[in-house]
PDB file of C-alpha atoms in Angstrom:
ATOM      1  CA  MET A   1      -0.195   0.009   0.044  1.00 81.00           C
ATOM      2  CA  ASN A   2       0.778   3.731  -1.012  1.00 91.00           C
ATOM      3  CA  ALA A   3       0.375   6.573   1.038  1.00 95.00           C
ATOM      4  CA  VAL A   4       0.788  10.130  -0.198  1.00 97.00           C
ATOM      5  CA  VAL A   5      -0.227  13.126   1.915  1.00 98.00           C
ATOM      6  CA  LEU A   6      -1.126  15.804  -1.183  1.00 98.00           C
ATOM      7  CA  TYR A   7      -0.988  19.213   0.042  1.00 98.00           C
ATOM      8  CA  ASP A   8      -1.123  22.931  -0.866  1.00 98.00           C
ATOM      9  CA  THR A   9       0.496  25.890   1.746  1.00 97.00           C
ATOM     10  CA  ALA A  10       0.512  29.146   1.619  1.00 94.00           C
ATOM     11  CA  TYR A  11       2.863  30.310   4.297  1.00 96.00           C
ATOM     12  CA  GLY A  12       3.853  26.452   5.268  1.00 97.00           C
ATOM     13  CA  ASN A  13       1.613  25.733   7.937  1.00 98.00           C
ATOM     14  CA  THR A  14      -0.229  23.088   5.888  1.00 98.00           C
ATOM     15  CA  ARG A  15       3.170  21.467   4.463  1.00 98.00           C
ATOM     16  CA  THR A  16       4.370  20.575   7.970  1.00 98.00           C
ATOM     17  CA  VAL A  17       1.066  19.390   9.097  1.00 98.00           C
ATOM     18  CA  ALA A  18       1.203  16.972   5.859  1.00 98.00           C
ATOM     19  CA  GLU A  19       4.919  16.144   6.758  1.00 98.00           C
ATOM     20  CA  SER A  20       3.571  15.417  10.515  1.00 98.00           C
ATOM     21  CA  ILE A  21       1.044  12.850   9.181  1.00 98.00           C
ATOM     22  CA  ALA A  22       3.362  10.959   6.713  1.00 98.00           C
ATOM     23  CA  SER A  23       6.157  10.660   8.990  1.00 97.00           C
ATOM     24  CA  ALA A  24       3.568   9.141  11.424  1.00 96.00           C
ATOM     25  CA  LEU A  25       1.563   6.970   9.022  1.00 95.00           C
ATOM     26  CA  GLY A  26       4.542   5.251   8.311  1.00 86.00           C
ATOM     27  CA  LEU A  27       3.847   3.068   5.099  1.00 71.00           C
ATOM     28  CA  GLY A  28       6.195   4.300   3.608  1.00 86.00           C
ATOM     29  CA  ALA A  29       4.089   7.814   3.386  1.00 95.00           C
ATOM     30  CA  SER A  30       5.262  11.043   1.817  1.00 96.00           C
ATOM     31  CA  ALA A  31       4.163  14.259   1.791  1.00 98.00           C
ATOM     32  CA  VAL A  32       3.761  15.708  -1.839  1.00 98.00           C
ATOM     33  CA  PRO A  33       3.163  19.299  -2.695  1.00 98.00           C
ATOM     34  CA  VAL A  34       0.031  19.705  -5.194  1.00 97.00           C
ATOM     35  CA  ASP A  35       2.671  20.936  -7.971  1.00 95.00           C
ATOM     36  CA  GLY A  36       4.266  17.660  -7.950  1.00 93.00           C
ATOM     37  CA  PHE A  37       1.732  15.262  -7.618  1.00 95.00           C
ATOM     38  CA  ASP A  38       1.413  12.138 -10.378  1.00 93.00           C
ATOM     39  CA  PRO A  39      -2.331  10.598  -9.672  1.00 93.00           C
ATOM     40  CA  ALA A  40      -1.223   7.989 -12.025  1.00 91.00           C
ATOM     41  CA  THR A  41       0.803   6.602  -9.050  1.00 90.00           C
ATOM     42  CA  LEU A  42      -1.991   5.911  -7.180  1.00 94.00           C
ATOM     43  CA  CYS A  43      -3.583   2.635  -7.002  1.00 94.00           C
ATOM     44  CA  PRO A  44      -6.808   1.057  -5.240  1.00 95.00           C
ATOM     45  CA  GLY A  45      -6.140  -0.048  -1.593  1.00 94.00           C
ATOM     46  CA  ASP A  46      -3.686   3.130  -1.420  1.00 96.00           C
ATOM     47  CA  LEU A  47      -4.161   6.035   1.116  1.00 97.00           C
ATOM     48  CA  LEU A  48      -4.231   9.593  -0.214  1.00 98.00           C
ATOM     49  CA  VAL A  49      -4.753  12.312   2.407  1.00 98.00           C
ATOM     50  CA  VAL A  50      -5.278  16.150   0.946  1.00 98.00           C
ATOM     51  CA  GLY A  51      -4.505  18.926   2.675  1.00 98.00           C
ATOM     52  CA  SER A  52      -5.453  22.803   2.175  1.00 98.00           C
ATOM     53  CA  PRO A  53      -5.386  26.280   3.992  1.00 96.00           C
ATOM     54  CA  ILE A  54      -8.816  27.323   3.791  1.00 93.00           C
ATOM     55  CA  ASN A  55      -9.007  30.242   0.886  1.00 87.00           C
ATOM     56  CA  GLY A  56     -12.021  32.240   0.642  1.00 82.00           C
ATOM     57  CA  TRP A  57     -14.494  29.416   2.549  1.00 87.00           C
ATOM     58  CA  LYS A  58     -13.251  26.431   0.618  1.00 93.00           C
ATOM     59  CA  PRO A  59      -9.556  25.117  -0.662  1.00 97.00           C
ATOM     60  CA  THR A  60      -7.121  26.369  -2.459  1.00 97.00           C
ATOM     61  CA  ALA A  61      -7.333  26.580  -6.619  1.00 97.00           C
ATOM     62  CA  ARG A  62      -4.739  24.360  -7.080  1.00 97.00           C
ATOM     63  CA  ILE A  63      -6.432  21.609  -4.453  1.00 98.00           C
ATOM     64  CA  ALA A  64      -9.613  21.994  -6.286  1.00 97.00           C
ATOM     65  CA  GLU A  65      -7.765  21.321 -10.012  1.00 97.00           C
ATOM     66  CA  SER A  66      -6.399  18.485  -8.257  1.00 97.00           C
ATOM     67  CA  LEU A  67      -9.482  17.116  -7.029  1.00 97.00           C
ATOM     68  CA  ALA A  68     -11.014  17.621  -9.823  1.00 96.00           C
ATOM     69  CA  ASN A  69      -8.377  16.015 -11.877  1.00 94.00           C
ATOM     70  CA  LEU A  70      -8.817  13.093  -9.922  1.00 95.00           C
ATOM     71  CA  ALA A  71     -12.563  12.853 -10.138  1.00 94.00           C
ATOM     72  CA  ARG A  72     -12.351  12.561 -13.712  1.00 93.00           C
ATOM     73  CA  ARG A  73     -10.208   9.555 -13.220  1.00 93.00           C
ATOM     74  CA  GLY A  74     -11.575   7.904 -10.764  1.00 94.00           C
ATOM     75  CA  LEU A  75     -10.604   6.793  -6.914  1.00 97.00           C
ATOM     76  CA  ASN A  76     -12.054   3.545  -6.886  1.00 96.00           C
ATOM     77  CA  GLY A  77     -10.417   1.410  -4.024  1.00 96.00           C
ATOM     78  CA  VAL A  78      -8.873   4.513  -2.940  1.00 97.00           C
ATOM     79  CA  HIS A  79      -8.864   5.137   0.643  1.00 97.00           C
ATOM     80  CA  ALA A  80      -8.745   8.534   1.388  1.00 98.00           C
ATOM     81  CA  ALA A  81      -9.119  11.436   4.147  1.00 98.00           C
ATOM     82  CA  ALA A  82      -8.869  15.428   4.456  1.00 98.00           C
ATOM     83  CA  PHE A  83      -7.912  18.000   6.258  1.00 98.00           C
ATOM     84  CA  ASP A  84      -7.261  22.014   6.086  1.00 97.00           C
ATOM     85  CA  THR A  85      -5.459  24.782   8.250  1.00 96.00           C
ATOM     86  CA  ARG A  86      -7.364  27.460   9.596  1.00 93.00           C
ATOM     87  CA  VAL A  87      -7.684  30.491  11.714  1.00 90.00           C
ATOM     88  CA  LYS A  88      -9.738  29.297  15.257  1.00 82.00           C
ATOM     89  CA  LEU A  89     -12.659  31.499  14.592  1.00 76.00           C
ATOM     90  CA  PHE A  90     -16.404  30.852  14.806  1.00 63.00           C
ATOM     91  CA  ILE A  91     -17.037  31.243  11.832  1.00 65.00           C
ATOM     92  CA  HIS A  92     -14.131  30.172   9.089  1.00 65.00           C
ATOM     93  CA  GLY A  93     -15.696  28.101   5.869  1.00 75.00           C
ATOM     94  CA  ASP A  94     -14.675  24.110   5.781  1.00 89.00           C
ATOM     95  CA  ALA A  95     -12.212  23.298   3.143  1.00 95.00           C
ATOM     96  CA  ALA A  96     -11.810  19.736   4.670  1.00 96.00           C
ATOM     97  CA  LYS A  97     -15.577  19.040   4.511  1.00 96.00           C
ATOM     98  CA  LYS A  98     -15.320  19.984   0.681  1.00 96.00           C
ATOM     99  CA  MET A  99     -12.216  18.152  -0.305  1.00 98.00           C
ATOM    100  CA  THR A 100     -13.992  14.988   1.619  1.00 98.00           C
ATOM    101  CA  LYS A 101     -17.292  15.411  -0.238  1.00 97.00           C
ATOM    102  CA  SER A 102     -15.152  16.007  -3.518  1.00 97.00           C
ATOM    103  CA  LEU A 103     -13.114  11.954  -2.639  1.00 98.00           C
ATOM    104  CA  ALA A 104     -16.129  10.727  -1.877  1.00 98.00           C
ATOM    105  CA  GLU A 105     -17.904  11.723  -5.293  1.00 96.00           C
ATOM    106  CA  ALA A 106     -14.782  10.389  -7.124  1.00 96.00           C
ATOM    107  CA  GLY A 107     -15.305   7.101  -5.918  1.00 97.00           C
ATOM    108  CA  ALA A 108     -12.558   6.792  -3.216  1.00 97.00           C
ATOM    109  CA  THR A 109     -13.499   5.441   0.268  1.00 97.00           C
ATOM    110  CA  ILE A 110     -13.342   7.949   3.307  1.00 97.00           C
ATOM    111  CA  VAL A 111     -11.653   6.066   6.167  1.00 96.00           C
ATOM    112  CA  SER A 112     -12.304   9.362   8.269  1.00 96.00           C
ATOM    113  CA  GLY A 113     -14.307  12.568   8.599  1.00 96.00           C
ATOM    114  CA  PRO A 114     -12.772  16.093   7.742  1.00 97.00           C
ATOM    115  CA  MET A 115     -10.304  17.381  10.120  1.00 97.00           C
ATOM    116  CA  ALA A 116      -8.992  20.977  11.224  1.00 96.00           C
ATOM    117  CA  PHE A 117      -5.711  21.892  12.376  1.00 96.00           C
ATOM    118  CA  TYR A 118      -5.467  25.511  13.642  1.00 95.00           C
ATOM    119  CA  VAL A 119      -2.841  28.202  13.339  1.00 95.00           C
ATOM    120  CA  LYS A 120      -2.369  31.764  14.559  1.00 94.00           C
ATOM    121  CA  GLY A 121      -3.334  34.634  12.894  1.00 87.00           C
ATOM    122  CA  SER A 122      -3.770  34.016   8.811  1.00 83.00           C
ATOM    123  CA  GLU A 123       0.033  33.404   8.565  1.00 91.00           C
ATOM    124  CA  GLY A 124       0.661  31.246  11.465  1.00 93.00           C
ATOM    125  CA  PRO A 125       2.666  29.247  12.776  1.00 96.00           C
ATOM    126  CA  LEU A 126       0.487  26.643  13.836  1.00 97.00           C
ATOM    127  CA  LEU A 127      -1.046  26.367  17.593  1.00 96.00           C
ATOM    128  CA  GLU A 128       0.947  24.605  20.118  1.00 97.00           C
ATOM    129  CA  GLY A 129      -0.152  20.961  19.906  1.00 98.00           C
ATOM    130  CA  GLU A 130      -1.234  21.123  16.445  1.00 98.00           C
ATOM    131  CA  VAL A 131       1.505  19.237  14.813  1.00 98.00           C
ATOM    132  CA  GLU A 132       1.668  16.223  17.772  1.00 98.00           C
ATOM    133  CA  ARG A 133      -2.572  16.474  16.744  1.00 98.00           C
ATOM    134  CA  ALA A 134      -1.677  15.785  13.018  1.00 98.00           C
ATOM    135  CA  ALA A 135       0.376  12.710  14.271  1.00 98.00           C
ATOM    136  CA  SER A 136      -2.559  11.308  16.627  1.00 98.00           C
ATOM    137  CA  TRP A 137      -4.435  11.815  13.722  1.00 98.00           C
ATOM    138  CA  ALA A 138      -2.479   9.702  11.235  1.00 97.00           C
ATOM    139  CA  ALA A 139      -2.242   7.039  13.699  1.00 95.00           C
ATOM    140  CA  ASP A 140      -5.820   6.735  13.810  1.00 95.00           C
ATOM    141  CA  LEU A 141      -5.912   6.958  10.160  1.00 95.00           C
ATOM    142  CA  ALA A 142      -3.227   4.017   9.936  1.00 93.00           C
ATOM    143  CA  ALA A 143      -5.452   2.137  12.281  1.00 91.00           C
ATOM    144  CA  SER A 144      -8.170   2.717  10.551  1.00 88.00           C
ATOM    145  CA  LEU A 145      -7.018   1.130   7.692  1.00 88.00           C
ATOM    146  CA  GLN A 146      -6.797  -2.212   9.399  1.00 81.00           C
ATOM    147  CA  GLY A 147     -10.685  -2.482   9.374  1.00 62.00           C
ATOM    148  CA  HIS A 148     -10.720  -1.461   5.432  1.00 58.00           C
ATOM    149  CA  ALA A 149      -8.226  -4.355   4.258  1.00 54.00           C
TER     150      ALA A 149
END
């Protein structure tokens, strides 16, 4: 099984979360920036985790475009989850929920609900404990794959 943590980042916070997730997943996981992603590397049984900062209440345009390309290709048999980085406000949008919906519509098996990681201000840094929380979420993702294998 291949595990890819696909991400886009504006200030490096989403990259930091993606790298923490990939490291904690093990499984030979890699954090891959959206502009370096080759969808042909995904096979049934693989795990795809997609992350984006919230940009105008939704994922970045580059992540949205990548998800649209994946939808045309199809993700049948691929396990998937999504996360976003955001400011901790009452109203903030939900990029992770939108990405999760796109992954499901493309045929992926969703192995976790959308996850949010929080930054201080619009540029960050990540709030204290968020990198560790990302690693914990990744451990939960890996454990959930045992039930989908």
